[in-house]
C-alpha atoms as one frame of an Amber mdcrd trajectory, in Angstrom:
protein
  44.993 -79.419 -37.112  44.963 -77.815 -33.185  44.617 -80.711 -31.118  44.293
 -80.390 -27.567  46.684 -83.012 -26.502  49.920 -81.169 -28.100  49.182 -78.594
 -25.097  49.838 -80.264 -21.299  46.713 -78.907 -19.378  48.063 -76.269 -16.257
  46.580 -74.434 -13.829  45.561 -70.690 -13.277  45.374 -69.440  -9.672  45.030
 -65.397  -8.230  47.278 -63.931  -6.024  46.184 -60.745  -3.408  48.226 -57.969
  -2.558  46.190 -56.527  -0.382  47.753 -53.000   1.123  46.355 -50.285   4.252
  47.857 -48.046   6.645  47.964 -49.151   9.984  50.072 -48.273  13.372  52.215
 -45.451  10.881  53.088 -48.648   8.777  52.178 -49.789   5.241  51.149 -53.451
   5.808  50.308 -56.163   3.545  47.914 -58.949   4.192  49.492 -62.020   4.754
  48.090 -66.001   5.366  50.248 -68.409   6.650  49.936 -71.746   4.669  48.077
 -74.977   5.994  48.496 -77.471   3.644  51.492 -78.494   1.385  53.302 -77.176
  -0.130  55.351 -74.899   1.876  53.167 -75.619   4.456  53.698 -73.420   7.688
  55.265 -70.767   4.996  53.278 -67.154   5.276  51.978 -66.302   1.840  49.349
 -63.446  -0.105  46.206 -64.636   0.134  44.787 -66.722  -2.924  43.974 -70.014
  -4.752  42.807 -71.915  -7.956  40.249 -70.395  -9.897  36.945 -73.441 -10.813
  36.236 -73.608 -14.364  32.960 -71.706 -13.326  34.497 -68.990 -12.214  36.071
 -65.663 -13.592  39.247 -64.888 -12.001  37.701 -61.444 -11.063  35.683 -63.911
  -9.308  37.969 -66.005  -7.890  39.798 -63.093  -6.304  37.044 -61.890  -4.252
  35.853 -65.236  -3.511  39.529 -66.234  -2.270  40.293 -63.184  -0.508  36.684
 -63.754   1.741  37.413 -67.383   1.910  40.785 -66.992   3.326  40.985 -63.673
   5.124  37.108 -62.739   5.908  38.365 -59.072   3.889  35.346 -58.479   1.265
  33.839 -55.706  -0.958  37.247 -54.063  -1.902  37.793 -53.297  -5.553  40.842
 -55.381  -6.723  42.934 -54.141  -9.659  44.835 -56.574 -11.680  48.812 -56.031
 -11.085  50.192 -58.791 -13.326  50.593 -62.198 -14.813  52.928 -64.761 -13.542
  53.458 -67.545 -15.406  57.395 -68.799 -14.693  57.255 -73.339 -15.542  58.495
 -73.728 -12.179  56.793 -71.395  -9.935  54.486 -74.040  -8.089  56.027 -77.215
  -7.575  52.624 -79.223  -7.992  52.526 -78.311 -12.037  52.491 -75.947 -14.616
  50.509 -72.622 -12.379  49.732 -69.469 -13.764  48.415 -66.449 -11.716  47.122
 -63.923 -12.017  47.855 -61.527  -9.123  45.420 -58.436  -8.107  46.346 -55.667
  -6.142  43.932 -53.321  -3.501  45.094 -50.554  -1.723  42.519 -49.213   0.890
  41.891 -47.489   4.241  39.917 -48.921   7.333  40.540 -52.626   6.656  39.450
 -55.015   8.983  41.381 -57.503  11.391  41.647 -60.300   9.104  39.955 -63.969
  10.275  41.691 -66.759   8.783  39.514 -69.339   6.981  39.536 -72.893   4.511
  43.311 -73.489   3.879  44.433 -70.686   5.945  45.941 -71.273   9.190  46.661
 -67.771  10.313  45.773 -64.647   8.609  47.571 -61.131   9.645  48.180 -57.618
   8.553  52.159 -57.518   8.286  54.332 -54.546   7.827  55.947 -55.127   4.249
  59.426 -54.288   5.764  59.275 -56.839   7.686  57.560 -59.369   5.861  59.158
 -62.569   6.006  60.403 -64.914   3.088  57.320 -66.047   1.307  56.404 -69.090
  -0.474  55.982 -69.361  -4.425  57.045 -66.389  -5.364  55.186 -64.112  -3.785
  57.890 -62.290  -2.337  58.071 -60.829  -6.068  54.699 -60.488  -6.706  54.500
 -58.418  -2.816  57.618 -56.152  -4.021  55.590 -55.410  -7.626  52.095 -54.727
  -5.558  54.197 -52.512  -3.318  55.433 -50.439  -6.228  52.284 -50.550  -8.103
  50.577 -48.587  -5.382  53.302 -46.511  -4.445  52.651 -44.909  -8.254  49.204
 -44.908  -7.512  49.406 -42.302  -5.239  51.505 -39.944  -7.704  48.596 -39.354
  -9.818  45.419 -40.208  -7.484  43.890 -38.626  -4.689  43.933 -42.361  -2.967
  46.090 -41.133   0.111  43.076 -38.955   1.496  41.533 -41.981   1.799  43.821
 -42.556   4.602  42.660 -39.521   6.331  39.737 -38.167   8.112  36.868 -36.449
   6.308  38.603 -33.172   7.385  42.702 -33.571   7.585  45.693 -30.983   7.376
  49.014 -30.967   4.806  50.728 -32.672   7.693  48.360 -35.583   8.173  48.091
 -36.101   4.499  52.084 -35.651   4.038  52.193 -38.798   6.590  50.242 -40.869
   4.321  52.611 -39.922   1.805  55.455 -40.902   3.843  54.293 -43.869   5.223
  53.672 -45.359   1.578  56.213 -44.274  -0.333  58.700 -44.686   2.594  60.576
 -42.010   2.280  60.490 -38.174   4.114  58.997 -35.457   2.341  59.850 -32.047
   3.002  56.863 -29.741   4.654  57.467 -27.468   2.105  57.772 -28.580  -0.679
  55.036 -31.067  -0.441  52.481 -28.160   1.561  53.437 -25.873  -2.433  52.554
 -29.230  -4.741  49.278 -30.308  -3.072  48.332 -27.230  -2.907  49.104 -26.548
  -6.301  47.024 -30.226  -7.645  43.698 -28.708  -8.825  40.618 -29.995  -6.852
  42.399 -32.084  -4.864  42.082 -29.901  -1.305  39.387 -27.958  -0.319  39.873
 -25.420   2.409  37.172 -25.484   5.366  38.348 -22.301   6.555  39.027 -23.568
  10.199  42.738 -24.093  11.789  43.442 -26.849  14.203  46.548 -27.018  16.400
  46.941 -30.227  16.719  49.962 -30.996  14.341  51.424 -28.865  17.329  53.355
 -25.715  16.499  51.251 -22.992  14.797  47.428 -23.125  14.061  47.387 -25.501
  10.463  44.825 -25.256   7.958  42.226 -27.664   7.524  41.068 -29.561   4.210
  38.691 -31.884   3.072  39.038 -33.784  -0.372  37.903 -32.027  -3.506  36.110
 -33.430  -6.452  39.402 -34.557  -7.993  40.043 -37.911  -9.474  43.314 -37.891
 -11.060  45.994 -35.754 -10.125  47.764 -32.776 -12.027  50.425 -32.616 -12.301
  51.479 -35.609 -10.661  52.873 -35.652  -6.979  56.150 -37.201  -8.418  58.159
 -39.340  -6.002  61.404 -38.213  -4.630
């Protein structure tokens, strides 16, 4: 017969991995702790979920709480659930990921004593293991842009192959070459449409310009190098 005492009682938390393009630099959104433990120790954003709560719930509400960042749509990335992850007890999270354009300059709030947008190569050390859980949001979006149009996002309503190959680049971290990457986007079916103007400003010859098509998933795939 179950009883509920053969089962130690644990807690379930969310994690954020919250991603954007800023100053030519992927950057993550980090807090930096203000209670124990590993207070002083940057972080993701993220807490305990109530037992009123859905954790779809609890991630929006912690990511507000913590960073002032609201009204993204947050994707769960994965479950972590190693016995010794949090040194309080037995913690399992459940980390989400968002990957968006135009973020805002994060205010720090409840148990947060800083709040920043960090570059993820050079994010420092952080506590729990979040280090693993940044590395796995990191990754998680960097596929996301092989088969969604998410990187015009990153752009302006009207962009060329150059300014959306920077995206690219930023992201993934790696250099593309021009053309190569001007043939396959070019090639993805709805994903650019031509205005029918040229702009100079990628210098060198007159580029065409694009807005996004109607596209939501991309084929075929813009496969990393």
């Amino acid at each position: 017969m179950y009883s509920p005492s053969d089962f130690p009682p644990f807690a379930v938390t969310v994690d954020l991995v919250v991603l954007t393009v800023r100053d030519d630099a992927l950057c993550a959104l980090l807090v930096r702790r203000g209670e124990a433990p590993y207070r002083g120790r940057w972080a993701l954003p993220g807490g305990f979920v109530r037992a009123t709560e859905s954790v779809a719930d609890a991630a929006v509400r912690e990511l507000a709480e913590e960073t002032g960042v609201s009204g993204l749509f947050l994707e769960q990335l994965a479950t972590y659930g190693e016995p010794r992850r949090d040194p309080r007890m037995r913690v399992v999270s459940v980390a989400h990921l968002a990957l968006a354009a135009g973020l805002p300059v994060p205010v720090a709030g409840t148990d947060a004593a800083a709040a920043r947008w960090v570059p993820v190569d050079q994010a420092p050390a952080l506590a729990f293991d979040h280090s693993r859980i940044l590395r796995d949001g990191v990754e998680r979006a960097r596929a996301k842009l092989e088969y969604t149009p998410l990187a015009a996002e990153f752009c302006g309503p009207e962009f060329t192959v150059a300014e959306l190959r920077r995206v690219y680049e930023i992201v993934w971290g790696v250099p593309l070459d021009p053309r190569n990457f001007h043939r396959k986007v070019t090639g993805v079916e709805g994903l650019l449409v031509p205005t029918g103007e040229t702009t100079g400003r990628d210098g060198g010859r007159p580029a065409a310009v694009f807005r996004r098509g109607p596209a939501q998933a991309l084929y075929p795939p813009l496969v990393r190098p």
